[in-house]
Coordinates of C-alpha atoms and ligand atoms in Angstrom, one line a residue:
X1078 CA 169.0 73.9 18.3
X1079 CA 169.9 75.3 22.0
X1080 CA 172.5 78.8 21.8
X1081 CA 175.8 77.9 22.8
X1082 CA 178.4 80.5 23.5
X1083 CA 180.8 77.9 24.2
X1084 CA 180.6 76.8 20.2
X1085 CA 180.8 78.7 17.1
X1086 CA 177.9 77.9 14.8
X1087 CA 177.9 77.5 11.1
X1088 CA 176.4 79.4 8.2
X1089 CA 174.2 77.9 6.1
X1090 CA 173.8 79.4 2.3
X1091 CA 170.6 78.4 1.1
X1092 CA 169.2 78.9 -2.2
X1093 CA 165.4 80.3 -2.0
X1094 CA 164.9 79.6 -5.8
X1095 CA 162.6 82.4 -8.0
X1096 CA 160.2 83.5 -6.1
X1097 CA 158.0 80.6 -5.8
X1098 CA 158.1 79.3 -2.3
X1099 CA 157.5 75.8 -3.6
X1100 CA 160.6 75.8 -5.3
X1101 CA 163.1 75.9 -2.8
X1102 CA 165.0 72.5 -2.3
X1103 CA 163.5 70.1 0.8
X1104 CA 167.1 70.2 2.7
X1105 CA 167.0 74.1 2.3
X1106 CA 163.4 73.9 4.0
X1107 CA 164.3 71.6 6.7
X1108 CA 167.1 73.9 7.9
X1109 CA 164.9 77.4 7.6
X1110 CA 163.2 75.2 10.3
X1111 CA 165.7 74.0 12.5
X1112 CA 168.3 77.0 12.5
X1113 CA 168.6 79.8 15.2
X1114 CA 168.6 82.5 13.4
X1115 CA 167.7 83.5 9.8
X1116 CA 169.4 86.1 7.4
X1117 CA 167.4 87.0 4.6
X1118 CA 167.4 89.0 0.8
X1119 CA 165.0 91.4 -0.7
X1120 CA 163.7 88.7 -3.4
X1121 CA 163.3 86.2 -0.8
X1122 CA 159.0 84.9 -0.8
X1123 CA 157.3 86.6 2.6
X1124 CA 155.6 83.3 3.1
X1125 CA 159.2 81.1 3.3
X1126 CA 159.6 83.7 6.1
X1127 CA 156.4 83.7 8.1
X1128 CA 155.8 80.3 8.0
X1129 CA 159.1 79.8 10.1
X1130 CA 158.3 78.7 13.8
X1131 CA 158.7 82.6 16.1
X1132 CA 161.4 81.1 17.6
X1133 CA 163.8 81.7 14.9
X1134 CA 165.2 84.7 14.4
X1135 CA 164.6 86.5 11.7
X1136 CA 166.6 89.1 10.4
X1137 CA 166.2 91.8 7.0
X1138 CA 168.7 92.4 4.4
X1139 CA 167.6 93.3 1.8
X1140 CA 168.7 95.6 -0.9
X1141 CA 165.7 97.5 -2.5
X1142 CA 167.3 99.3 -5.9
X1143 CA 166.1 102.5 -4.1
X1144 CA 166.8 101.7 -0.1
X1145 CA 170.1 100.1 0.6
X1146 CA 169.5 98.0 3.7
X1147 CA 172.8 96.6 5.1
X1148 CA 176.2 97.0 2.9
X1149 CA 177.5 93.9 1.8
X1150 CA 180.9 93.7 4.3
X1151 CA 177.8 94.9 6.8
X1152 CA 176.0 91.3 5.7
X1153 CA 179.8 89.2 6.2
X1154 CA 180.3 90.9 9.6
X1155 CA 176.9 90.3 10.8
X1156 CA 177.3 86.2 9.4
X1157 CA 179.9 85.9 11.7
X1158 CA 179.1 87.5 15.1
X1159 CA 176.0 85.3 14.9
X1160 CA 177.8 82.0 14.2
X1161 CA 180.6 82.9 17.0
X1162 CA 177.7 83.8 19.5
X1163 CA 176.8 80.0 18.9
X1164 CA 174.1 79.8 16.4
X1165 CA 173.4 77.9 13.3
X1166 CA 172.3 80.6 10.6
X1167 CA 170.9 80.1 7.2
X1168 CA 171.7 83.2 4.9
X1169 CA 168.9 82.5 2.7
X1170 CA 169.1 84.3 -0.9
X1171 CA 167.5 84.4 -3.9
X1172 CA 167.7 82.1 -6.9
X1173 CA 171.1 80.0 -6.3
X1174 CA 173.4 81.4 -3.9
X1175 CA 176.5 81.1 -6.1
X1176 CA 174.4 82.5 -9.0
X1177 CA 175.1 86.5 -8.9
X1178 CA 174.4 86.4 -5.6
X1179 CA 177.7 87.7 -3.7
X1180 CA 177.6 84.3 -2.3
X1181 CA 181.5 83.7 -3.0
X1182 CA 181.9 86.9 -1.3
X1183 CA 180.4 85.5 2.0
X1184 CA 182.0 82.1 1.7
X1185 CA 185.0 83.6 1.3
X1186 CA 185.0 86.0 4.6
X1187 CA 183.1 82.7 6.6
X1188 CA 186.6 80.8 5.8
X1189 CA 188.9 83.7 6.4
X1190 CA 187.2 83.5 10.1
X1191 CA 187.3 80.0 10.4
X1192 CA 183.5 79.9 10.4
X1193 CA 181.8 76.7 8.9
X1194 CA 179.6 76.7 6.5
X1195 CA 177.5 74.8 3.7
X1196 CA 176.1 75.9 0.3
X1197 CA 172.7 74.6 -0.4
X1198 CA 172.2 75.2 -4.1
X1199 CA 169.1 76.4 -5.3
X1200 CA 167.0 77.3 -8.8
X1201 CA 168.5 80.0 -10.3
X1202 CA 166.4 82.3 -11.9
X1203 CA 167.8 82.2 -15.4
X1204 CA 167.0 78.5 -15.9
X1205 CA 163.9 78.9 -13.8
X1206 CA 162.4 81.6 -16.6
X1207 CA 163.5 79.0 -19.6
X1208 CA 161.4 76.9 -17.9
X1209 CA 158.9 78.6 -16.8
X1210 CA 158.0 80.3 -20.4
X1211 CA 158.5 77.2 -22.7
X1212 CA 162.1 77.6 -23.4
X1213 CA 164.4 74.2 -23.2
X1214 CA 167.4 76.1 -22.2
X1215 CA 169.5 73.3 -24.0
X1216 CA 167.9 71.6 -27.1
X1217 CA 169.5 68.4 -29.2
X1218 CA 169.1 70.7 -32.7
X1219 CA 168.9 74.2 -31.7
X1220 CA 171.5 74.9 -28.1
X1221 CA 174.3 73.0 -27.0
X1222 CA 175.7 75.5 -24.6
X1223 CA 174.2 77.7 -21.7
X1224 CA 175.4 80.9 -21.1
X1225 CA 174.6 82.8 -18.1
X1226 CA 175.9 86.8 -17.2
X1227 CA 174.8 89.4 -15.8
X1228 CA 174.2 92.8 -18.3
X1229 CA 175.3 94.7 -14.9
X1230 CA 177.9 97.0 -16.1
X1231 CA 176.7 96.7 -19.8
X1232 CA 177.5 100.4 -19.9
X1233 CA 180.4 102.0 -22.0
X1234 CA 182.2 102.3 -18.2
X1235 CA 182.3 98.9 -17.1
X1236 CA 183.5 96.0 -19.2
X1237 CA 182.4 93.0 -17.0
X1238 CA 181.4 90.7 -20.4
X1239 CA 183.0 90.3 -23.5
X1240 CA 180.1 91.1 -25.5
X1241 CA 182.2 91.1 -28.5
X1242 CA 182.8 87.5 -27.2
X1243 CA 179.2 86.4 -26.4
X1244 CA 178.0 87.9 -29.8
X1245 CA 179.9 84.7 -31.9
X1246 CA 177.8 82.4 -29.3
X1247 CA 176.4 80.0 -32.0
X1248 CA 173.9 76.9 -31.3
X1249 CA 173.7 78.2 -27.8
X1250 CA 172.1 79.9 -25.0
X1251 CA 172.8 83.5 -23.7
X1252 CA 170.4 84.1 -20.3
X1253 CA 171.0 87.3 -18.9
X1254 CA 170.4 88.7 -15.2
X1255 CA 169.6 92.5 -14.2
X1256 CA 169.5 93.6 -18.0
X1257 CA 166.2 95.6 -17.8
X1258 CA 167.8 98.9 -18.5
X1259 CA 171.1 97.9 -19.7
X1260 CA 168.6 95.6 -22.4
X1261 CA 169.5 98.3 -25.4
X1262 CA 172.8 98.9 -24.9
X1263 CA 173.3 95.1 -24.8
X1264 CA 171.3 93.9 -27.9
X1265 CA 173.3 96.8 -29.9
X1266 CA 176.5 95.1 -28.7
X1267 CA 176.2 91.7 -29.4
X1268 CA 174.6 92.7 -33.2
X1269 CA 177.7 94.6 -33.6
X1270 CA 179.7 91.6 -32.7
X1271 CA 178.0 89.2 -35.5
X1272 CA 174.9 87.8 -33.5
X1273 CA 172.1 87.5 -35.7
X1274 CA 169.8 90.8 -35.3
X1275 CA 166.4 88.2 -36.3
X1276 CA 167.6 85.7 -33.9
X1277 CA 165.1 84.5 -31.5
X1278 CA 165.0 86.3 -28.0
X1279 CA 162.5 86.7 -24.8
X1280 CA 162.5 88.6 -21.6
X1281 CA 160.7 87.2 -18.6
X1282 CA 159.7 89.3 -16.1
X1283 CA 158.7 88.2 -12.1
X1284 CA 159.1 84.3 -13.1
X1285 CA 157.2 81.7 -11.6
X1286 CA 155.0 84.3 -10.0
X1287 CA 151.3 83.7 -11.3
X1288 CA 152.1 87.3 -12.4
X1289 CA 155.1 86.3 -14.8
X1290 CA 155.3 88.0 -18.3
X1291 CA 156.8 86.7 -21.5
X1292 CA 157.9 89.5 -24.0
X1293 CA 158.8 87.5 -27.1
X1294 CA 160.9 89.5 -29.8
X1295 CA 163.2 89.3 -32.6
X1296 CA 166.7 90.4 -30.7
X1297 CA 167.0 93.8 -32.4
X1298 CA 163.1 94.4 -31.5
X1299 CA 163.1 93.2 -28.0
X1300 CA 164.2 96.2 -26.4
X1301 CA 161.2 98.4 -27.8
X1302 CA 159.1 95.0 -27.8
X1303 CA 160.0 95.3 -23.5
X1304 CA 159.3 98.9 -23.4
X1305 CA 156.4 98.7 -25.3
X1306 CA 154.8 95.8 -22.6
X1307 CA 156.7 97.5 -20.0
X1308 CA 158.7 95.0 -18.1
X1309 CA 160.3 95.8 -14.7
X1310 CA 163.1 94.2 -12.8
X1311 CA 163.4 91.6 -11.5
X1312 CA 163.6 90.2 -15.5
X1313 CA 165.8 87.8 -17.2
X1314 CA 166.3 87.9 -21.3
X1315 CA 167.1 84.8 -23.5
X1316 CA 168.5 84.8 -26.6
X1317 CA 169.2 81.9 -28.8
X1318 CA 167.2 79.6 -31.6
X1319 CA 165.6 77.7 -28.6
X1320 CA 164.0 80.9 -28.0
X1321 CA 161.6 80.6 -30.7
X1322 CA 159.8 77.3 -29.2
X1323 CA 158.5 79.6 -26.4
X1324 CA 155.1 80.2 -28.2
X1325 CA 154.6 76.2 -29.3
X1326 CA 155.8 74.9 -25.3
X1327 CA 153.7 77.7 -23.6
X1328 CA 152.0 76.1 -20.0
X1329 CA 152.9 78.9 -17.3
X1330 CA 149.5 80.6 -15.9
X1331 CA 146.7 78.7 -17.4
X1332 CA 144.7 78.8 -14.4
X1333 CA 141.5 80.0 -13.2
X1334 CA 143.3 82.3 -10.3
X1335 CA 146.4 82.6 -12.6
X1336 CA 147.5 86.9 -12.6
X1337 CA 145.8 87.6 -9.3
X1338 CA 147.3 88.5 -6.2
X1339 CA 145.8 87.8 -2.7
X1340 CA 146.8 89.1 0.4
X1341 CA 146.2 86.2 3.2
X1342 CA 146.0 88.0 6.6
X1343 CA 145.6 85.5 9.4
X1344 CA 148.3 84.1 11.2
X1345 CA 150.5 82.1 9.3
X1346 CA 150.8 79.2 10.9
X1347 CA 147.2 78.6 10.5
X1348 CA 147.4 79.5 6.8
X1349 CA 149.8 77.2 5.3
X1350 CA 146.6 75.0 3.6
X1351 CA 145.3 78.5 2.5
X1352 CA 148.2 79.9 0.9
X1353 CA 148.4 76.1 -0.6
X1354 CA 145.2 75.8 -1.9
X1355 CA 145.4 79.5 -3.7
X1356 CA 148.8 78.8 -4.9
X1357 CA 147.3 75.5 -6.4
X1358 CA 144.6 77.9 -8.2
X1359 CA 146.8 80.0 -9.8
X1360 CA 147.0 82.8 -7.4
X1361 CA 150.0 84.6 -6.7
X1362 CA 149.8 84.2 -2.4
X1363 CA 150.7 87.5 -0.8
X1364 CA 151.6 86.3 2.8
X1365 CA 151.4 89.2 4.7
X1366 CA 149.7 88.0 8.3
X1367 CA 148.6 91.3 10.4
X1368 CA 148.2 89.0 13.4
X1369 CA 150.1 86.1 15.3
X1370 CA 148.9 84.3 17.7
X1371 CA 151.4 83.9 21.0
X1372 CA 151.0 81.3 24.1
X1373 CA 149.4 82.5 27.2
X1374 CA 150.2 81.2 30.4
X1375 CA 147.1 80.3 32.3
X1376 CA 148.5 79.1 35.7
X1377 CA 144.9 78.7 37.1
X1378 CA 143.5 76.8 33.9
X1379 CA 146.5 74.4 33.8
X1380 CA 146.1 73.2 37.5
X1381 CA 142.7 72.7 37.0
X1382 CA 143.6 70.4 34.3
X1383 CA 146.1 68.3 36.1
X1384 CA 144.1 68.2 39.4
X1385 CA 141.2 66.8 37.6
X1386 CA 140.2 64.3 35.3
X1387 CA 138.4 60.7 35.8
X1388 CA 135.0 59.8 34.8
X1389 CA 132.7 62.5 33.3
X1390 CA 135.5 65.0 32.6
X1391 CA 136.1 65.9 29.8
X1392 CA 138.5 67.9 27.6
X1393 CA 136.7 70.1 24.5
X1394 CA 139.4 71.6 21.9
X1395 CA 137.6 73.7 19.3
X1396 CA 140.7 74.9 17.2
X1397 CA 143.9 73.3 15.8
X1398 CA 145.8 76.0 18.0
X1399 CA 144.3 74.8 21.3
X1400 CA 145.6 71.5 19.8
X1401 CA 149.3 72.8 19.6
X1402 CA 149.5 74.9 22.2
X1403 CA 148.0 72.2 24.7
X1404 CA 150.5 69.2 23.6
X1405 CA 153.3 71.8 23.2
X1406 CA 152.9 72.8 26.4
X1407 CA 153.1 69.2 27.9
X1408 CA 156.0 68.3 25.6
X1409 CA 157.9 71.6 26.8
X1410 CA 156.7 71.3 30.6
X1411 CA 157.8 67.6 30.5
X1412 CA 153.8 67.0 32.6
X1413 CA 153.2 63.0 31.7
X1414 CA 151.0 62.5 28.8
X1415 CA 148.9 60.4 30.4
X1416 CA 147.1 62.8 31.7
X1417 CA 145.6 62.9 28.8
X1418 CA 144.0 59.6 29.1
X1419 CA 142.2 60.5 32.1
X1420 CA 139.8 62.5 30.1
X1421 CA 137.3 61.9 27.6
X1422 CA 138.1 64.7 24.5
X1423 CA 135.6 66.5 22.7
X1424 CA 136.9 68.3 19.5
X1425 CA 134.7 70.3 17.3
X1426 CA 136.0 71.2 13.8
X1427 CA 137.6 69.3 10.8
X1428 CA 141.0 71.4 11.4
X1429 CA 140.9 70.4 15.3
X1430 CA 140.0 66.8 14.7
X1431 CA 143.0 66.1 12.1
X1432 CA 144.8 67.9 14.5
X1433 CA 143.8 65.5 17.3
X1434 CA 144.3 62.4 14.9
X1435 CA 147.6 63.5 14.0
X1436 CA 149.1 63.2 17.3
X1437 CA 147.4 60.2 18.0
X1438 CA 144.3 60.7 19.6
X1439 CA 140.8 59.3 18.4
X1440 CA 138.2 61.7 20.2
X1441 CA 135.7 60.1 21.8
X1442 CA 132.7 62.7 20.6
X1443 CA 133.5 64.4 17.4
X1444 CA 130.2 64.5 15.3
X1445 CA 130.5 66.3 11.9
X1446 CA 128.5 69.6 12.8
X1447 CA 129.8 72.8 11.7
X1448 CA 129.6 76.1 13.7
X1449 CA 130.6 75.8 17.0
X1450 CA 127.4 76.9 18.9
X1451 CA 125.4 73.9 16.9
X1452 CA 128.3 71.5 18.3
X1453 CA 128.1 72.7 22.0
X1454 CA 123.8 72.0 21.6
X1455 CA 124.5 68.9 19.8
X1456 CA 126.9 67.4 22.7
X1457 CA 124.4 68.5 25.6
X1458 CA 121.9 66.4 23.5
X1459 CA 124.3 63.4 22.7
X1460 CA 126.3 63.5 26.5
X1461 CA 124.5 64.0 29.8
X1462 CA 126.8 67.2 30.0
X1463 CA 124.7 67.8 33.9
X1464 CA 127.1 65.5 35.4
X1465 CA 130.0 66.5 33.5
X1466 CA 132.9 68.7 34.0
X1467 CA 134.8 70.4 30.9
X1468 CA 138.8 71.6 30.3
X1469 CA 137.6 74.3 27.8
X1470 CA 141.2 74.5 26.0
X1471 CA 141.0 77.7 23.4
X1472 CA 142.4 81.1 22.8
X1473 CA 141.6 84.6 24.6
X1474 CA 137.8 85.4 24.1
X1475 CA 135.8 88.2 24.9
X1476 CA 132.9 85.6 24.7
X1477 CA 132.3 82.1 25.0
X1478 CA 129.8 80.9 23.2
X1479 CA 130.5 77.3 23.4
X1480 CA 131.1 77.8 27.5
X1481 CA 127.3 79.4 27.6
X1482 CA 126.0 76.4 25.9
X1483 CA 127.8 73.9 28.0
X1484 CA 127.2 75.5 31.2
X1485 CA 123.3 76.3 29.9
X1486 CA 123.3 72.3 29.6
X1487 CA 124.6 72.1 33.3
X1488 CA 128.1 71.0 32.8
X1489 CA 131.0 72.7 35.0
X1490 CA 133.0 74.6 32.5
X1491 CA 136.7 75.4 33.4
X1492 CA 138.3 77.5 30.4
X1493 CA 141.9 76.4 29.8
X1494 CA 142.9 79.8 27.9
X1495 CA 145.8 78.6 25.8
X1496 CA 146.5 81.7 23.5
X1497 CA 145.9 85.0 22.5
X1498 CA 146.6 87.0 19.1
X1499 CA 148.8 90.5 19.2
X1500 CA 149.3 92.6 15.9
X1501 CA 151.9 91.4 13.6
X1502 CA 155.0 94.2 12.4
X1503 CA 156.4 94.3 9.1
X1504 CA 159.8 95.4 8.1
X1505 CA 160.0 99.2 6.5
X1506 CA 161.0 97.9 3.0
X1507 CA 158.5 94.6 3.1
X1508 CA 155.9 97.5 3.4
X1509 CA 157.7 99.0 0.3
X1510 CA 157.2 95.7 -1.7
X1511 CA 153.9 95.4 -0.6
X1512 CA 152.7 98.2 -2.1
X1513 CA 155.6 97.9 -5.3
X1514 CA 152.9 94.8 -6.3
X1515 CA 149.8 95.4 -4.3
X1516 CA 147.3 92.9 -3.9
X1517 CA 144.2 92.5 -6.4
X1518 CA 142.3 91.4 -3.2
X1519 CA 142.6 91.4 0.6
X1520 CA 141.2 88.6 2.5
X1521 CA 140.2 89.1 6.2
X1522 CA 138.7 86.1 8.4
X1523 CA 138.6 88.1 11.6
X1524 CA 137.8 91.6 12.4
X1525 CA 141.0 91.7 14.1
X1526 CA 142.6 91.1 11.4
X1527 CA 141.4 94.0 9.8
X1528 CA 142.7 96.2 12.9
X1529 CA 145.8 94.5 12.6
X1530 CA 146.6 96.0 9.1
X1531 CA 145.4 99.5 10.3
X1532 CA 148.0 98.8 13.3
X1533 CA 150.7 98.1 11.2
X1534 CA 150.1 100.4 8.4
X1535 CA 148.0 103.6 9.7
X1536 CA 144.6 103.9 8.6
X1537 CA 145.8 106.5 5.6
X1538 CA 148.3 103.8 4.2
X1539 CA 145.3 101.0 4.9
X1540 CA 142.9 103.0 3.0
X1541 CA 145.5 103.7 0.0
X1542 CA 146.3 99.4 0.2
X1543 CA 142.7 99.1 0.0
X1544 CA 142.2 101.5 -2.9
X1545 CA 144.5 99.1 -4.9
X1546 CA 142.6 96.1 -3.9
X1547 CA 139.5 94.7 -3.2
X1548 CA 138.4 93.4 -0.3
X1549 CA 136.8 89.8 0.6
X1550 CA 135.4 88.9 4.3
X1551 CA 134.3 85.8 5.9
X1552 CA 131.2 87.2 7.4
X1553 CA 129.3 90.3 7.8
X1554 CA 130.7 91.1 11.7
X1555 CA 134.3 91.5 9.5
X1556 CA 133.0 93.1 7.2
X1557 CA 131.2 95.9 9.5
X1558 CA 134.8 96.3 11.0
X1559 CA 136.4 96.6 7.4
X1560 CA 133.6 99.2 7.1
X1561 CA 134.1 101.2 10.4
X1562 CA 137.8 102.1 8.3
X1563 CA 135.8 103.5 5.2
X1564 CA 137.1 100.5 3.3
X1565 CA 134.3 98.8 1.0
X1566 CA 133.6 95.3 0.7
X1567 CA 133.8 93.7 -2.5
X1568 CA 132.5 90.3 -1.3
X1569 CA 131.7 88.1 1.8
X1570 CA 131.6 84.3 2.7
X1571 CA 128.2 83.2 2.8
X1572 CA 128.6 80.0 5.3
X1573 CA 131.6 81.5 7.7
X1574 CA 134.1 79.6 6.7
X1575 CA 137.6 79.9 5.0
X1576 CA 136.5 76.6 2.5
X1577 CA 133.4 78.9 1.4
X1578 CA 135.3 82.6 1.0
X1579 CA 138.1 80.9 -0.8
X1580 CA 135.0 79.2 -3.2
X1581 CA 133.5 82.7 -3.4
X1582 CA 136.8 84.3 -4.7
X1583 CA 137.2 81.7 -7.1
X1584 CA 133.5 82.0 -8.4
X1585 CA 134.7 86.3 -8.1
X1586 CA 137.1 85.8 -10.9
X1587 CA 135.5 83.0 -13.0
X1588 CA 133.0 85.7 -13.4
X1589 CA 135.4 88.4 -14.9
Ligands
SAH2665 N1 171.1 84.5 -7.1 C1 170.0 84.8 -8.0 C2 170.3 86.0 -8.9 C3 170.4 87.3 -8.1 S1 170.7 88.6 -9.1 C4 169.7 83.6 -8.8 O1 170.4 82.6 -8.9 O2 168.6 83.6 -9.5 C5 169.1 89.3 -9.3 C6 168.6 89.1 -10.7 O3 168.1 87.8 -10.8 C7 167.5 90.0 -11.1 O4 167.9 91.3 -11.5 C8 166.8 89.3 -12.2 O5 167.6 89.4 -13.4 C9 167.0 87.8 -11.7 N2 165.8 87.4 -11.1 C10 165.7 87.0 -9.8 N3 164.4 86.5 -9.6 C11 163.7 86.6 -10.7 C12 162.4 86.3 -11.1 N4 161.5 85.8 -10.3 N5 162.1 86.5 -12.4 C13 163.0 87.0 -13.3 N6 164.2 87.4 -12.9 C14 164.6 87.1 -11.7

């Protein structure tokens, strides 16, 4: 969606769900991806964020308990200058946006300045951590009512509940938000006002991360019961008879990666299958990329490409990025995609060939080699590469290996250098979070990676990161760069690939 000055654009208030990045809706998704700009909230997942096309805007809102980012009337103002310079924005927050979430507040002003908007609902944490810990929030025999508040202002000061009220709940419910500290002064409360002191009652901390904990209690024993296993916001406690099925309806983190935390530090949009495949495992996905990769123009590269073409020439795409960039490039530039058909196409990788067949295309060589040197030597055997001139489309390089081999072979080699990577940056407080629940291991698949996170962070604050965590490489020229740092190296891919590290983590933790 273009800017336009002319038009005002309209707010979108979309409900990220838990914490989770699977669990927001598909129509919240679709608009994260098609907006101008985004707005987002402290609990909001890092990898809903970096996963968003560079495009989009992207912009920090966050209220740490400690570091207030942006008052909320600071949030309303900023929601409508961006929508009145033209722009569609999603305001994405945590959990359900009408759920404790000031999200009336921000409808509210949007109206009073004529901005328009739509509420995307999300799942709201309080029904997210009955699911998530075995608890039917509603149950035919035991809970015919659902009760969510907030235990914000649970203090003598600040009447926001009737507890006296919510203590004579019977057959029902009560799921409260932000009660880690107020958790005492609530329990005493509602016991004084008739509830049941052995009722059933739980606190779940960080739900739906492979992290979660389940604290289950008697009420008047929960708050010693959560000090005791130390729970930390964000939590949410149930009370009720439906509490008690908890243990019996148990399924959250039964995996084999279930309680670990890994740090994925490529670029994102190469990642998405990665942080998938962990996610799948068990693993909490800690989506913190140190690098991005960014278009390059290559004037010389591209004219090459469109002057040539005809028999014997051929276009070789090694990596799912040459892919994108190249077809992105066309699409954007409008250049007639039939170029394309002028040219045999080489692609070497399982990543670059899906690529390929995704858009279309059925390569004409593609054997199933891996390593990329062991492809070039296998096409100067399989083609007469001599008479043959190559579009080499790939990213910045201080080497080519693949070019050596072609040109060794006797083929004229033309690199087509589509993209380089640059250092990521990472907002002040998502630094915070990081190390508020630092990874149990950091995995690098490029030594530049590894730079990248001593760019960001400093070496001192890299090495303190890395004291938290272990450390997992894809290969030993990695893993001397992790070294040249004085970080160690817990473990390294055997076969240099991401299939094989990811294996090796996995085998890593079976072990424990
Ligand atoms: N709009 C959000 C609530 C925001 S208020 C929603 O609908 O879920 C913030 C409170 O939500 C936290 O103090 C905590 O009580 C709860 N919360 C948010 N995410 C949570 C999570 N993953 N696990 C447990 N509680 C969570």
């Amino acid at each position: 969606m273009a800017e336009n000055s002319e038009k005002t654009g309209k707010v979108y208030l979309i409900g990220a769900g838990p914490g989770d990045p699977d669990l927001i809706t598909i129509k919240g998704l679709s608009l994260l991806n098609s907006c101008d700009v985004i707005v987002y909230d402290n609990l909001i997942p890092h990898e809903l964020i970096v996963t968003i096309p560079p495009n989009i805007e992207k912009i920090y809102v966050g209220k740490a308990a400690s570091a207030h980012t942006l008052p909320q009337e600071k949030i309303n103002e900023l929601l409508v200058e961006q929508a009145q310079q033209g722009k569609n924005v999603a305001r994405l927050k945590g959990g359900d946006p009408f759920v404790f979430g000031r999200g009336g507040e921000e409808a509210e002003f949007l109206r009073k300045h004529d901005i328009e908007y739509e509420i995307v609902p999300g799942v709201t944490a309080g029904l997210a951590a009955a699911a998530s810990a075995g608890i039917p929030a509603s149950h035919r025999d035991k809970s015919s009512a659902i009760l969510l508040l907030t235990a914000h202002g649970a203090s003598d000061h600040e009447f926001f509940v009737d507890w006296d009220w919510v203590g004579k709940v019977e057959k029902g419910t009560v799921i409260g938000y932000m009660g880690v500290k107020q958790l005492p002064n609530v329990v005493e409360r509602l016991i004084e006002a008739g509830m049941p002191p052995g009722i059933e009652a739980a606190m779940i901390e960080r739900c739906c991360f492979s992290t979660q904990k389940v604290v289950r209690a008697r009420l008047e024993d929960l708050p010693a019961e959560a000090e005791r296993q130390d729970v930390h916001p964000p939590a949410i406690f149930i009370i009720g008879e439906v509490a008690e099925l908890s243990e019996k309806l148990e399924w959250y983190n039964r995996k084999i990666l279930s309680g670990v935390r890994i740090m994925i530090t490529r670029p994102a949009d190469q990642s998405k299958w990665i942080y998938r495949m962990f996610r799948n495992l068990g693993a909490e996905v800690i989506a913190y990329p140190t690098i991005k990769t960014v278009y390059n123009d290559d004037k010389e590269g591209w004219e090459k490409f469109i002057k040539s073409g005809g028999k014997d020439n051929w276009l070789f795409f090694s990596s799912e990025n040459g892919v994108r960039y190249f077809f992105g490039f066309l699409k954007s530039k409008q250049i007639d995609l039939r170029l394309v058909g002028r040219y045999a196409i080489a692609a070497a990788g399982h990543g670059t060939l899906r690529a390929l067949k995704d858009l279309g295309y059925q390569p004409d060589y593609a054997p199933g080699v891996s390593g990329m040197v062991k492809f070039a030597r296998q096409m100067c055997q399989d083609v007469e590469v001599d008479r043959v001139k190559v579009i080499r489309v790939r990213g910045q390089l201080p080497h080519d290996n693949i070019e050596e081999v072609l040109k060794k072979g006797g083929a004229e080699v033309h690199p087509l250098t589509l993209y380089k990577t640059e250092y990521s940056s990472w907002h002040e407080n998502e630094i915070r979070r990081l190390f508020m629940h630092p990874p149990n291991m950091i995995m690098f698949s490029s030594g530049r990676s590894v730079d990248g996170l001593v760019e960001i962070l400093g070496q001192e604050k890299a090495l303190e990161l890395a004291s938290k965590s272990k450390i997992a490489t894809i290969g030993p020229t990695t893993s001397e760069t992790v070294r040249k740092y004085n970080m160690e190296v817990e473990l390294e891919a055997t076969r240099h690939s991401i299939p094989d590290l990811i294996n090796q983590i996995v085998q890593y933790y079976q072990k424990k």
